[in-house]
């Protein structure tokens, strides 16, 4: 069983930055692919970014490419999402997710992730 706990959300002005963290329990964090998703009110959960267990391999949704950066620190069992140049349309609850097979990176489907955090609210005001 893996437990994921997100932190770092909050209220920020458009153009500002936030860094989300997701701390994972367990001793096999380095073997998991990790992802970030978000869900805005009245909308479906959408893919934001993913990172394979080999930390140099990442991918992003087109809507955040060039503004967001996903990274991981396997020694700290933590994955991060650095969000810059935030826009009001980035407002959502952000979730991190763990993929024990490290294959969800290719599908970007939320159903392919095995464990989820409780989410952290990000609100960007104009």
One Martini backbone bead per residue (centre of mass of N, CA, C, O) as a GRO file, in nm:
protein
  126
    1UNK     BB    1   0.097   0.035   0.021
    2UNK     BB    2   0.022   0.376  -0.079
    3UNK     BB    3   0.096   0.702   0.037
    4UNK     BB    4  -0.035   1.030  -0.048
    5UNK     BB    5   0.092   1.375   0.008
    6UNK     BB    6  -0.014   1.688  -0.042
    7UNK     BB    7   0.142   2.015  -0.108
    8UNK     BB    8   0.135   2.387  -0.174
    9UNK     BB    9  -0.113   2.512  -0.193
   10UNK     BB   10  -0.317   2.804  -0.314
   11UNK     BB   11  -0.306   3.155  -0.338
   12UNK     BB   12  -0.267   3.330  -0.657
   13UNK     BB   13  -0.148   3.530  -0.883
   14UNK     BB   14  -0.125   3.608  -1.181
   15UNK     BB   15   0.210   3.497  -1.266
   16UNK     BB   16   0.272   3.312  -1.056
   17UNK     BB   17   0.394   3.079  -0.799
   18UNK     BB   18   0.421   2.717  -0.741
   19UNK     BB   19   0.491   2.435  -0.511
   20UNK     BB   20   0.442   2.103  -0.532
   21UNK     BB   21   0.395   1.825  -0.310
   22UNK     BB   22   0.472   1.458  -0.285
   23UNK     BB   23   0.439   1.225  -0.036
   24UNK     BB   24   0.573   0.897   0.010
   25UNK     BB   25   0.527   0.588   0.098
   26UNK     BB   26   0.765   0.367   0.124
   27UNK     BB   27   1.043   0.172  -0.043
   28UNK     BB   28   0.940   0.196  -0.378
   29UNK     BB   29   0.932   0.476  -0.518
   30UNK     BB   30   1.160   0.443  -0.746
   31UNK     BB   31   0.955   0.234  -0.914
   32UNK     BB   32   0.766   0.472  -0.977
   33UNK     BB   33   0.539   0.624  -1.140
   34UNK     BB   34   0.449   0.974  -1.185
   35UNK     BB   35   0.166   1.203  -1.126
   36UNK     BB   36  -0.029   1.482  -1.249
   37UNK     BB   37  -0.346   1.617  -1.163
   38UNK     BB   38  -0.666   1.780  -1.250
   39UNK     BB   39  -0.967   1.952  -1.101
   40UNK     BB   40  -1.232   2.123  -1.202
   41UNK     BB   41  -1.520   2.257  -1.178
   42UNK     BB   42  -1.719   2.053  -1.384
   43UNK     BB   43  -1.471   1.868  -1.446
   44UNK     BB   44  -1.244   1.665  -1.555
   45UNK     BB   45  -0.986   1.483  -1.510
   46UNK     BB   46  -0.645   1.591  -1.577
   47UNK     BB   47  -0.361   1.594  -1.729
   48UNK     BB   48  -0.023   1.727  -1.662
   49UNK     BB   49   0.208   1.516  -1.543
   50UNK     BB   50   0.512   1.309  -1.593
   51UNK     BB   51   0.726   1.051  -1.432
   52UNK     BB   52   0.967   0.847  -1.437
   53UNK     BB   53   1.180   0.658  -1.257
   54UNK     BB   54   1.348   0.797  -1.459
   55UNK     BB   55   1.389   1.130  -1.397
   56UNK     BB   56   1.445   1.237  -1.706
   57UNK     BB   57   1.142   1.149  -1.774
   58UNK     BB   58   0.902   1.356  -1.940
   59UNK     BB   59   0.558   1.495  -1.936
   60UNK     BB   60   0.303   1.713  -2.098
   61UNK     BB   61   0.070   1.921  -2.119
   62UNK     BB   62   0.008   2.168  -2.337
   63UNK     BB   63  -0.106   2.380  -2.118
   64UNK     BB   64   0.196   2.357  -1.943
   65UNK     BB   65   0.408   2.389  -2.133
   66UNK     BB   66   0.681   2.586  -2.004
   67UNK     BB   67   0.561   2.621  -1.688
   68UNK     BB   68   0.596   2.327  -1.598
   69UNK     BB   69   0.764   2.110  -1.342
   70UNK     BB   70   0.876   1.787  -1.308
   71UNK     BB   71   0.990   1.610  -1.009
   72UNK     BB   72   1.239   1.405  -0.824
   73UNK     BB   73   1.309   1.252  -0.489
   74UNK     BB   74   1.403   0.946  -0.386
   75UNK     BB   75   1.526   1.007  -0.101
   76UNK     BB   76   1.229   1.161  -0.024
   77UNK     BB   77   0.971   1.054  -0.156
   78UNK     BB   78   0.938   1.291  -0.390
   79UNK     BB   79   0.715   1.499  -0.572
   80UNK     BB   80   0.707   1.768  -0.813
   81UNK     BB   81   0.541   2.098  -0.889
   82UNK     BB   82   0.634   2.350  -1.093
   83UNK     BB   83   0.460   2.670  -1.105
   84UNK     BB   84   0.441   2.897  -1.368
   85UNK     BB   85   0.264   3.135  -1.498
   86UNK     BB   86  -0.009   3.165  -1.382
   87UNK     BB   87  -0.355   3.088  -1.438
   88UNK     BB   88  -0.686   3.082  -1.393
   89UNK     BB   89  -0.710   2.796  -1.552
   90UNK     BB   90  -0.537   2.645  -1.311
   91UNK     BB   91  -0.773   2.609  -1.146
   92UNK     BB   92  -0.754   2.349  -0.892
   93UNK     BB   93  -0.731   2.022  -0.812
   94UNK     BB   94  -0.438   1.857  -0.706
   95UNK     BB   95  -0.294   1.541  -0.810
   96UNK     BB   96  -0.132   1.260  -0.709
   97UNK     BB   97   0.034   0.970  -0.867
   98UNK     BB   98   0.076   0.609  -0.876
   99UNK     BB   99   0.281   0.375  -1.077
  100UNK     BB  100   0.388   0.048  -1.049
  101UNK     BB  101   0.456  -0.005  -1.375
  102UNK     BB  102   0.553   0.245  -1.549
  103UNK     BB  103   0.309   0.302  -1.799
  104UNK     BB  104   0.126   0.563  -1.777
  105UNK     BB  105   0.306   0.763  -1.928
  106UNK     BB  106   0.182   0.674  -2.217
  107UNK     BB  107  -0.139   0.730  -2.160
  108UNK     BB  108  -0.248   0.944  -1.935
  109UNK     BB  109  -0.431   0.770  -1.756
  110UNK     BB  110  -0.592   0.757  -1.458
  111UNK     BB  111  -0.658   0.442  -1.455
  112UNK     BB  112  -0.329   0.367  -1.452
  113UNK     BB  113  -0.341   0.443  -1.162
  114UNK     BB  114  -0.312   0.324  -0.817
  115UNK     BB  115  -0.246   0.597  -0.659
  116UNK     BB  116  -0.382   0.857  -0.434
  117UNK     BB  117  -0.435   1.157  -0.337
  118UNK     BB  118  -0.633   1.422  -0.188
  119UNK     BB  119  -0.535   1.696  -0.255
  120UNK     BB  120  -0.478   2.038  -0.385
  121UNK     BB  121  -0.543   2.371  -0.378
  122UNK     BB  122  -0.563   2.588  -0.670
  123UNK     BB  123  -0.561   2.952  -0.686
  124UNK     BB  124  -0.618   3.185  -0.956
  125UNK     BB  125  -0.599   3.525  -0.973
  126UNK     BB  126  -0.686   3.836  -1.157
   0.00000   0.00000   0.00000
